[in-house]
XYZ file of C-alpha atoms in Angstrom:
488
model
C 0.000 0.000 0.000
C 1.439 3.416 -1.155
C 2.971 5.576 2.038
C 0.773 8.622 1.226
C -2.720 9.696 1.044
C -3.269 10.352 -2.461
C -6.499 8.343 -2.932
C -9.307 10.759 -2.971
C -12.734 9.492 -2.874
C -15.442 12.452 -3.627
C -19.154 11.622 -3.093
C -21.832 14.480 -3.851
C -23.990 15.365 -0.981
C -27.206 14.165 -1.348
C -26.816 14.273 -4.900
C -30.627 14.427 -6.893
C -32.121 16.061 -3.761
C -29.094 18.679 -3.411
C -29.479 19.284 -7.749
C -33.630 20.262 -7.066
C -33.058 22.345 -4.670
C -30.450 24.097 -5.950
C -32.926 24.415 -8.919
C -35.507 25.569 -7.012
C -35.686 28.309 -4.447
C -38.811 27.610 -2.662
C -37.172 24.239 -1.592
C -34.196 25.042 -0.301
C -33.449 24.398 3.093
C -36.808 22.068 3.352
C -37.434 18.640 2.946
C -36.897 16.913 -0.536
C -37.739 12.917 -1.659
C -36.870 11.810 -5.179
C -37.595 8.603 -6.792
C -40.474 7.137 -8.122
C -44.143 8.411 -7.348
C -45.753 4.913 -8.415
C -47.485 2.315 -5.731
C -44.004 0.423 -5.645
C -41.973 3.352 -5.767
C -38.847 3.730 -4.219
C -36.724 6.747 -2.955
C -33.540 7.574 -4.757
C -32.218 10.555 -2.851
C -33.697 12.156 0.349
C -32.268 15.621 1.043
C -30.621 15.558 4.459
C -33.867 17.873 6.027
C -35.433 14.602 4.920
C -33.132 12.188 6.210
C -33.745 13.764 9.871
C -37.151 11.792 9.637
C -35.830 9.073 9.221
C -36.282 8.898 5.414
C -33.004 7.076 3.293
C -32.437 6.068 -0.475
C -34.263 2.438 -1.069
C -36.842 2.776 1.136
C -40.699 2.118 0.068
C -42.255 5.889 -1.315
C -45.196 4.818 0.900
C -43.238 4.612 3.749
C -40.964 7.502 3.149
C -44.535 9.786 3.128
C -45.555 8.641 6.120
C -42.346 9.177 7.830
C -42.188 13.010 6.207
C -45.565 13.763 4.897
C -44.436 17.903 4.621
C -41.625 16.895 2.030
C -41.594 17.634 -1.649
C -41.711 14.432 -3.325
C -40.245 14.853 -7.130
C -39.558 12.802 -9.797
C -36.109 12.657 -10.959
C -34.643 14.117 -14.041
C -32.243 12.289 -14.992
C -30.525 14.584 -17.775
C -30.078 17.248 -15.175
C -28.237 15.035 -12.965
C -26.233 13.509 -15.896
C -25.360 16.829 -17.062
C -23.837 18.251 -13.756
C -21.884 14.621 -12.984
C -20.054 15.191 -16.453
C -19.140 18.943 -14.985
C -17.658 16.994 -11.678
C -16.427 14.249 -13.578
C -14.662 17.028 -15.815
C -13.140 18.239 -12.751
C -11.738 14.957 -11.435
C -10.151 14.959 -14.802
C -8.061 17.449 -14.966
C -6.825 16.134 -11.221
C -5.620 12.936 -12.753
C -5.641 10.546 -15.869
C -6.925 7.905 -13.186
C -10.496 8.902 -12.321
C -13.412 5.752 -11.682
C -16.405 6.434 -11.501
C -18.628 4.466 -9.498
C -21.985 6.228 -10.533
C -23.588 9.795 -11.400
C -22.192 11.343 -8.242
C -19.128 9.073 -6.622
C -15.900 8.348 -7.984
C -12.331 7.839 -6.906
C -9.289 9.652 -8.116
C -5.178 8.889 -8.277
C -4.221 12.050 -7.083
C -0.173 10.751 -7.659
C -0.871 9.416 -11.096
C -1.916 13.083 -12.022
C 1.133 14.606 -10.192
C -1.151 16.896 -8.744
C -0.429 15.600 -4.986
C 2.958 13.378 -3.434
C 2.352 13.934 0.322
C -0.239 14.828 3.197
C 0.353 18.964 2.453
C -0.300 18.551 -1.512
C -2.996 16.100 -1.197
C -4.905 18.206 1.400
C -4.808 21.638 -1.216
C -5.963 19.278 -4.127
C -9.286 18.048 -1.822
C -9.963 22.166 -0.827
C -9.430 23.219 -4.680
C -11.388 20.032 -5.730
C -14.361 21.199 -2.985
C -14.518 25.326 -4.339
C -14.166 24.415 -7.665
C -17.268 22.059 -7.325
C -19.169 24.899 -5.690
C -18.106 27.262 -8.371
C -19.097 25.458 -11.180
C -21.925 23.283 -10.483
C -23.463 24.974 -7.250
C -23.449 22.237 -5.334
C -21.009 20.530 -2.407
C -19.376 17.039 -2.384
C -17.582 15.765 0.764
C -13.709 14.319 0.363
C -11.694 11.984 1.975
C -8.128 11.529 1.509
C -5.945 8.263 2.553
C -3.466 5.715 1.259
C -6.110 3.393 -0.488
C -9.701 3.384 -1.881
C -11.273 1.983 1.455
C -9.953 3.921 3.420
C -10.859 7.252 1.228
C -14.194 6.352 0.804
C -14.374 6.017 4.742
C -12.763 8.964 5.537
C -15.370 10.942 2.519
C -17.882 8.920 4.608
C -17.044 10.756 7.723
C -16.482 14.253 5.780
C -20.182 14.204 5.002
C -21.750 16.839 4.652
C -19.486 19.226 2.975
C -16.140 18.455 4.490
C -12.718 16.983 4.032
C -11.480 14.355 5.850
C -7.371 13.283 5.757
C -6.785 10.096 7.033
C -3.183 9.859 8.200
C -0.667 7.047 7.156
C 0.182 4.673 10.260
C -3.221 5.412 11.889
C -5.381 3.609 10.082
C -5.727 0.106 12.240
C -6.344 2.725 15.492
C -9.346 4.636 13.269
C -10.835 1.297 11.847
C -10.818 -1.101 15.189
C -13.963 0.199 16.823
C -15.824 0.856 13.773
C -18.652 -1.665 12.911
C -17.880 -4.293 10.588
C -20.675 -3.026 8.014
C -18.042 -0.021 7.614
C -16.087 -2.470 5.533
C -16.683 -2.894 1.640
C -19.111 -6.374 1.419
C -20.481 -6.061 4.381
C -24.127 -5.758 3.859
C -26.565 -6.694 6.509
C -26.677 -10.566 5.738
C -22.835 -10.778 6.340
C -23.209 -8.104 9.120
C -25.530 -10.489 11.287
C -24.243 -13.894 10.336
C -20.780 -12.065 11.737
C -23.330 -11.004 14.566
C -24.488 -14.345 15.489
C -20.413 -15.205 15.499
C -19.771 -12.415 17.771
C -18.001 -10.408 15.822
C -19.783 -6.768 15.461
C -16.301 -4.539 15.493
C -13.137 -4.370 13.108
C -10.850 -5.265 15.914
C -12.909 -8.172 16.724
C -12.269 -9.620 12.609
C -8.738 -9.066 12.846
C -8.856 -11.096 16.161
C -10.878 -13.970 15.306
C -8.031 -14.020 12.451
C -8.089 -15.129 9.263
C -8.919 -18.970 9.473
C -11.915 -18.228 11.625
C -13.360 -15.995 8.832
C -12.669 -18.455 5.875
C -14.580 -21.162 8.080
C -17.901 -18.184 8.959
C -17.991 -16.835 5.256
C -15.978 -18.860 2.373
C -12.598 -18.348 1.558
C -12.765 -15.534 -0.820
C -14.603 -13.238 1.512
C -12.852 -14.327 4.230
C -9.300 -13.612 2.836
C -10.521 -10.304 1.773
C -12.398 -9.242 4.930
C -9.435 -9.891 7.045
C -7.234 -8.248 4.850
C -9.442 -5.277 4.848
C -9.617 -5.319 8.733
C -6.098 -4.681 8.862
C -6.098 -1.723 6.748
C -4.317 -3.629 3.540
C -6.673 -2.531 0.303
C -4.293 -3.020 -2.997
C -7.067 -2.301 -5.020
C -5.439 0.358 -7.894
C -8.053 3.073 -9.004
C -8.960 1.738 -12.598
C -9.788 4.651 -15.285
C -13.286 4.321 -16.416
C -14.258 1.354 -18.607
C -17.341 0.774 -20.620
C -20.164 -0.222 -18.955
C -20.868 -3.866 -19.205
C -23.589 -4.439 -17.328
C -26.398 -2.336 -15.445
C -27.797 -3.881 -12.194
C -29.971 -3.702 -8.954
C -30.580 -5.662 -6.025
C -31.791 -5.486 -2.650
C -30.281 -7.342 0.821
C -33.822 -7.784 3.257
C -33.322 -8.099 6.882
C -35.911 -10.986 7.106
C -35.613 -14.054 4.703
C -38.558 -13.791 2.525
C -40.333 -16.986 1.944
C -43.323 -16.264 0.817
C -43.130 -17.177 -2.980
C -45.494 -14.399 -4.266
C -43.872 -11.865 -2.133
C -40.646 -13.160 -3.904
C -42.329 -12.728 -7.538
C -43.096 -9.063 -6.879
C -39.731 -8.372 -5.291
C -37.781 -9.418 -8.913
C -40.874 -7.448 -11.035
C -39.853 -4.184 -8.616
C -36.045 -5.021 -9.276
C -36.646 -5.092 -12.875
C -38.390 -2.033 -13.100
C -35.931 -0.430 -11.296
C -33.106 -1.963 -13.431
C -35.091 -0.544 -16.599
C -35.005 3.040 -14.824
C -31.450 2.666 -14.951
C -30.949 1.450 -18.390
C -32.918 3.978 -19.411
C -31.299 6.704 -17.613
C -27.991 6.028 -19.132
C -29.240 5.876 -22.864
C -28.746 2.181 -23.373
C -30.074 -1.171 -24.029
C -29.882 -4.837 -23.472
C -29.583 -8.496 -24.869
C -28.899 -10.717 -21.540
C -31.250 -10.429 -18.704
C -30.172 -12.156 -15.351
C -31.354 -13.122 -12.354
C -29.564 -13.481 -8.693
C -30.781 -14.995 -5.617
C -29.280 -15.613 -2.511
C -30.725 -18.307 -0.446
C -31.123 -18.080 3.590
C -27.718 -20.465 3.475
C -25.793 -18.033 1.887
C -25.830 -20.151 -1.490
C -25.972 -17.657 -4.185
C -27.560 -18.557 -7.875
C -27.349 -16.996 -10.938
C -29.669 -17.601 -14.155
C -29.675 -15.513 -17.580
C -31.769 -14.933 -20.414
C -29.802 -13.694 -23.967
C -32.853 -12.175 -26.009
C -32.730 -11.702 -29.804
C -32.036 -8.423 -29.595
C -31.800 -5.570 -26.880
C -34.094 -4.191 -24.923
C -35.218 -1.012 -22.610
C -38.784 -2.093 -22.484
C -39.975 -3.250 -18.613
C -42.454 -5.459 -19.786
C -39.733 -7.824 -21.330
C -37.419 -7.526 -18.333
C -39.954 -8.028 -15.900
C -41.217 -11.465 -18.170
C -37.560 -12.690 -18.636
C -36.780 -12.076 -15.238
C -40.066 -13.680 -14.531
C -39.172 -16.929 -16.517
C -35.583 -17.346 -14.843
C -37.368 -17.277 -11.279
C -39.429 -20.453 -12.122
C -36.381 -22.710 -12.438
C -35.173 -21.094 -8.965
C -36.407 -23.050 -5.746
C -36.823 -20.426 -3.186
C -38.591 -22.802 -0.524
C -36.059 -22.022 2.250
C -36.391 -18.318 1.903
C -34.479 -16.009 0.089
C -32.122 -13.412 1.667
C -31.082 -11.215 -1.518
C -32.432 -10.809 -5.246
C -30.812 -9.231 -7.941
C -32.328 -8.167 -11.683
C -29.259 -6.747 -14.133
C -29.509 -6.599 -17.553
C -25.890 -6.993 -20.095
C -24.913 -7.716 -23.281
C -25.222 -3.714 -23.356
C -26.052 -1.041 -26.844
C -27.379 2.117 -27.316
C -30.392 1.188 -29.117
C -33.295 -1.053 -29.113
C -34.736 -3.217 -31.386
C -38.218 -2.095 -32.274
C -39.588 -5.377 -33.033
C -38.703 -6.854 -29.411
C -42.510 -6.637 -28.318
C -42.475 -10.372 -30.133
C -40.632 -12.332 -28.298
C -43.278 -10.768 -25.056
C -46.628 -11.912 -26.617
C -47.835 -12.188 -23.403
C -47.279 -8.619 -23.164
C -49.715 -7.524 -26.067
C -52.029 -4.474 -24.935
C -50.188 -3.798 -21.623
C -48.359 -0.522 -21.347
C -46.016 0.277 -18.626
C -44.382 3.313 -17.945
C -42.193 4.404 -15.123
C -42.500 7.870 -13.535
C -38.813 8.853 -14.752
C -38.861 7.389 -18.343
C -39.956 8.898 -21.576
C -43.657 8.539 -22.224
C -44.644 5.859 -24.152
C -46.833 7.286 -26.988
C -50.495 5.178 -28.085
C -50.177 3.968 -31.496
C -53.487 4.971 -33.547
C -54.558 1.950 -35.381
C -55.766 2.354 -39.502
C -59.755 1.002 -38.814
C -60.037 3.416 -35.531
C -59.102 7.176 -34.442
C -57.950 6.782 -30.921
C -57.965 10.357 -29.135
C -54.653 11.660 -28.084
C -53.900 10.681 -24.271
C -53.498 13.131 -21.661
C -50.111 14.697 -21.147
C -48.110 13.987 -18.164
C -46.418 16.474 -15.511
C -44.253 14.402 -13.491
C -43.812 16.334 -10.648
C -40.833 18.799 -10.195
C -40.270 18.538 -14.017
C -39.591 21.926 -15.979
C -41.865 23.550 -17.835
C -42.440 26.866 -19.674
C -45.783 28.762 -19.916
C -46.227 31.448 -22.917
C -46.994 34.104 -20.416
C -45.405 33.279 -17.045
C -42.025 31.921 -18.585
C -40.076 29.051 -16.604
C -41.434 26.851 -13.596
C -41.819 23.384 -12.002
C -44.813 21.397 -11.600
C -45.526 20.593 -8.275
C -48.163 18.320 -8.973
C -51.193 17.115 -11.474
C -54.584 15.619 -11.684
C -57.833 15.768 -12.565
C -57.162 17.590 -15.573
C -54.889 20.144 -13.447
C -51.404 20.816 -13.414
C -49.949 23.451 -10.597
C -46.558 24.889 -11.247
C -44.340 27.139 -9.020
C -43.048 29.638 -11.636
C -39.252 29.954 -10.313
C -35.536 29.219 -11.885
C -32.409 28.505 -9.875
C -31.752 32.076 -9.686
C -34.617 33.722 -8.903
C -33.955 35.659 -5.555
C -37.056 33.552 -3.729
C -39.754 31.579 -3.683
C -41.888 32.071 -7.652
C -45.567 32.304 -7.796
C -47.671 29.098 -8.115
C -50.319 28.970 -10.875
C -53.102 26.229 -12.082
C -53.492 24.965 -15.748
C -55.489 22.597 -17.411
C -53.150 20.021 -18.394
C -53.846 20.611 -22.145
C -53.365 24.170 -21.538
C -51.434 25.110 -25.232
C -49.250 27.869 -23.449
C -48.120 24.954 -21.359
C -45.085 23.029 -22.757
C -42.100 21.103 -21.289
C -39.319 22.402 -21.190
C -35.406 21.173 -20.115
C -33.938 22.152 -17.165
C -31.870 26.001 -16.764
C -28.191 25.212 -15.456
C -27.796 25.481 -11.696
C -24.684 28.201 -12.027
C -26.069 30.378 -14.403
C -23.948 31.182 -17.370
C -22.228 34.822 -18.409
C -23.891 35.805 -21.643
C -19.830 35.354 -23.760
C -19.610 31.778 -21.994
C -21.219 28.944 -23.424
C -21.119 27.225 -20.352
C -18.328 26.417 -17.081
C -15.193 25.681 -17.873
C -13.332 22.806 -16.161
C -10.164 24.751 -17.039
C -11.091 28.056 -16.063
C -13.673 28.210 -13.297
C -12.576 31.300 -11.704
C -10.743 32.071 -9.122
C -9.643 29.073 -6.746
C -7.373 28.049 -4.096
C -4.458 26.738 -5.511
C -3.526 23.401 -4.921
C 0.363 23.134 -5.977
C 3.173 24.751 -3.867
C 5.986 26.935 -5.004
C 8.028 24.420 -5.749
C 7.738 20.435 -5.767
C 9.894 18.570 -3.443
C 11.831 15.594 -4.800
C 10.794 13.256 -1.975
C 6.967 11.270 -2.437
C 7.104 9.875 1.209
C 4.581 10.554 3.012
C 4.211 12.856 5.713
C 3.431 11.905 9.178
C 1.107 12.992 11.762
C 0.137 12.594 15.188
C -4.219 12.011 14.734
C -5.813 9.533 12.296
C -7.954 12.165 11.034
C -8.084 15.846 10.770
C -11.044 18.240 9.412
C -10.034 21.883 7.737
């Protein structure tokens, strides 16, 4: 493991939640819920006003309102959220050739591969610049942490949250991780959490002293090797530059085996919709639909489905994914399940309703997708269905100019006429919801943009703290320190 802390993980605060209300005055500072509005919806982002109730990402919508029935509860937009990552992700890039992404808003960078930081002084300016530069181009924070290797970055970011930096110091690290839970670790979900539980084993210190036999014996050799190794602070994972996406995937750990085989049915038809949500959201397509289940033994299966040709429609996933589950015996209960889709383009075939004849009449559409628009048959006009307003979506009315709806129904739509830089709270109006002055519209940039700039520049963002020193030292050792961690 390298001698100084130039692993920085970033992770955006609250990422979707932090990007609406940035967007939109009149929800600043209050509660915001985004994910899907459906009956099996399920929250993406809560803001952290939201969180205070006890409301997290991949909990049930229903339960999230009754936990925080006062909180905005949006739809996400996806192109918004896209478009500000690649601004971060811009960012990251000029730090260092070495940048992985691990979704829209996380990623970890090698600072040293870059040159932009050698020791604890350099690594520390690169994480402030990284922070302001951040604020000054997308309006938004991100929390940092610094350290030797990717684990221990993403802790320290972990602890930075919200809005801070966290340096963890070389030769500390086994002091900062002993008391910590074992669920701090990387594969530690809450299956291996309480079988480790039942053990007796609920801290770091307490894997590294049941030592590494004991842990081969509880969970398997590969995750036992790995676990121990991690519980002694040794991570030799290298930060790999970003690859093409092979595969797009979901899956959910419950706390209580499920056994209950309809129960099980509608768990992989959620999964699958969710999976869709994220094909979708990333402009692609797939071939090869699979299936995992882990069994209340730990036993973990895996089933696939290639298709003729690929897919983004939910009704096919949800079938496939559907089919795989018969020829999967869940009669001793089933801990996790898993829907992922591979085999990955970015198109779909239009003909793929065939191979889902089953399917024929049904139309599905999730609340963050495109709209799916009737096709008018030649022996029968069919009248033009109502047009949706997912809620917090922009719009832009003929006379009031740009706004958000904040909700529809019964033929009304309500929007709060505001952009991100009005200097409050807009006006809210009521249309009919085929009002013609009424129109989508895409969303207005969070930072707005100087009339001779087409938009931020990664390589100009205006005036920062700078993050290299007079002159570079020839030494890359890194520099000690008495605490394990230490906050700017």
């Amino acid at each position: 493991m390298r001698t100084a802390p130039t692993i920085l993980h970033l992770d955006m605060d609250a990422f979707f939640a932090s990007a609406e209300q940035a967007s939109k005055p009149s929800l600043r500072g209050k509660a915001v819920v985004v994910g899907g509005l459906g009956p099996r919806g399920v929250v993406a982002t809560a803001s952290y006003e939201a969180r205070v109730f006890g409301v997290h990402s991949a909990m049930p919508m229903a339960q999230a309102r009754r936990l925080a029935p006062n909180a905005a509860y949006l739809v996400p937009r996806f192109g918004l959220y896209r478009e500000v990552s690649e601004q971060v992700m811009g960012l990251l890039g000029a730090l260092s050739p070495l940048v992985e992404p691990l979704s829209l808003d996380e990623a970890f960078v090698d600072l040293e591969a870059g040159g932009t930081a050698w020791d604890e002084g350099s690594a520390r300016l690169a994480g402030v610049k990284l922070r302001a530069d951040i604020r000054a181009v997308t309006g938004l924070t991100g929390s940092v942490g610094l350290a030797a290797s990717k684990m221990l970055a993403k802790i320290a970011s972990e602890q930075a949250k919200p809005d801070g930096l966290v340096l963890i110091e070389p030769g500390t690290e086994r002091a900062l991780l002993g008391p910590m839970s074992v669920r701090t670790l990387p594969g530690v979900g809450p299956a291996t959490g309480d079988h480790l539980r039942r053990a007796g084993i609920t801290t770091v210190d307490e894997i590294a002293e049941a030592g590494e036999d004991e842990l081969v014996r509880l969970l398997g050799k590969a995750h036992g090797h790995a676990l121990y190794a991690m519980a002694l602070a040794h991570d030799e994972r290298p930060v790999v530059a970003e690859r093409e996406t092979k595969s797009v995937s979901v899956e959910d750990t419950y706390d209580v085996d499920i056994h209950d085989r309809v129960r099980v049915g509608l768990e992989v038809q959620r999964l699958a919709d969710r999976c869709v949500g994220r094909l979708r959201g990333a402009g692609l397509s797939g071939r090869t639909i699979v299936l995992k289940v882990r069994r209340y033994d730990f036993s973990t299966l895996t089933r696939s489905e290639t298709l003729r040709g690929p897919t983004d429609d939910p009704t096919v996933v949800r079938e496939a994914a559907a089919r795989l589950l018969e020829a999967v015996d869940t009669t001793g209960g089933v801990r996790l399940l898993g829907v992922g889709v591979s085999g990955l383009a970015d198109y779909t075939q239009e003909d793929l309703f065939a191979q889902a004849q089953a399917a024929a009449g049904e139309q599905v559409v999730l609340e963050h997708s495109a709209e799916e628009t009737p096709q008018e048959s030649a022996e029968e006009h069919v009248p033009p269905a109502e047009r949706r307003w997912p809620a917090g979506h922009d719009v832009r009315h003929a006379e009031y100019g740009h706004g958000w709806v904040q909700g529809s129904g019964l033929g009304r739509v309500t929007v709060r006429f505001e952009t991100p830089y009005s200097a409050g709270p807009g006006r809210v109006r009521t249309f009919r919801t085929d009002d013609p002055q009424l129109e989508p519209a895409d969303p207005l940039p969070l930072v707005e943009r100087r009339p001779q700039e087409p938009g931020p520049r990664v390589s100009d963002p205006g005036p920062q703290v700078s993050s290299e020193p007079a002159s570079r030292p020839k030494s890359r050792s890194g520099g000690g320190g008495g605490g394990a961690t230490s906050r700017p």
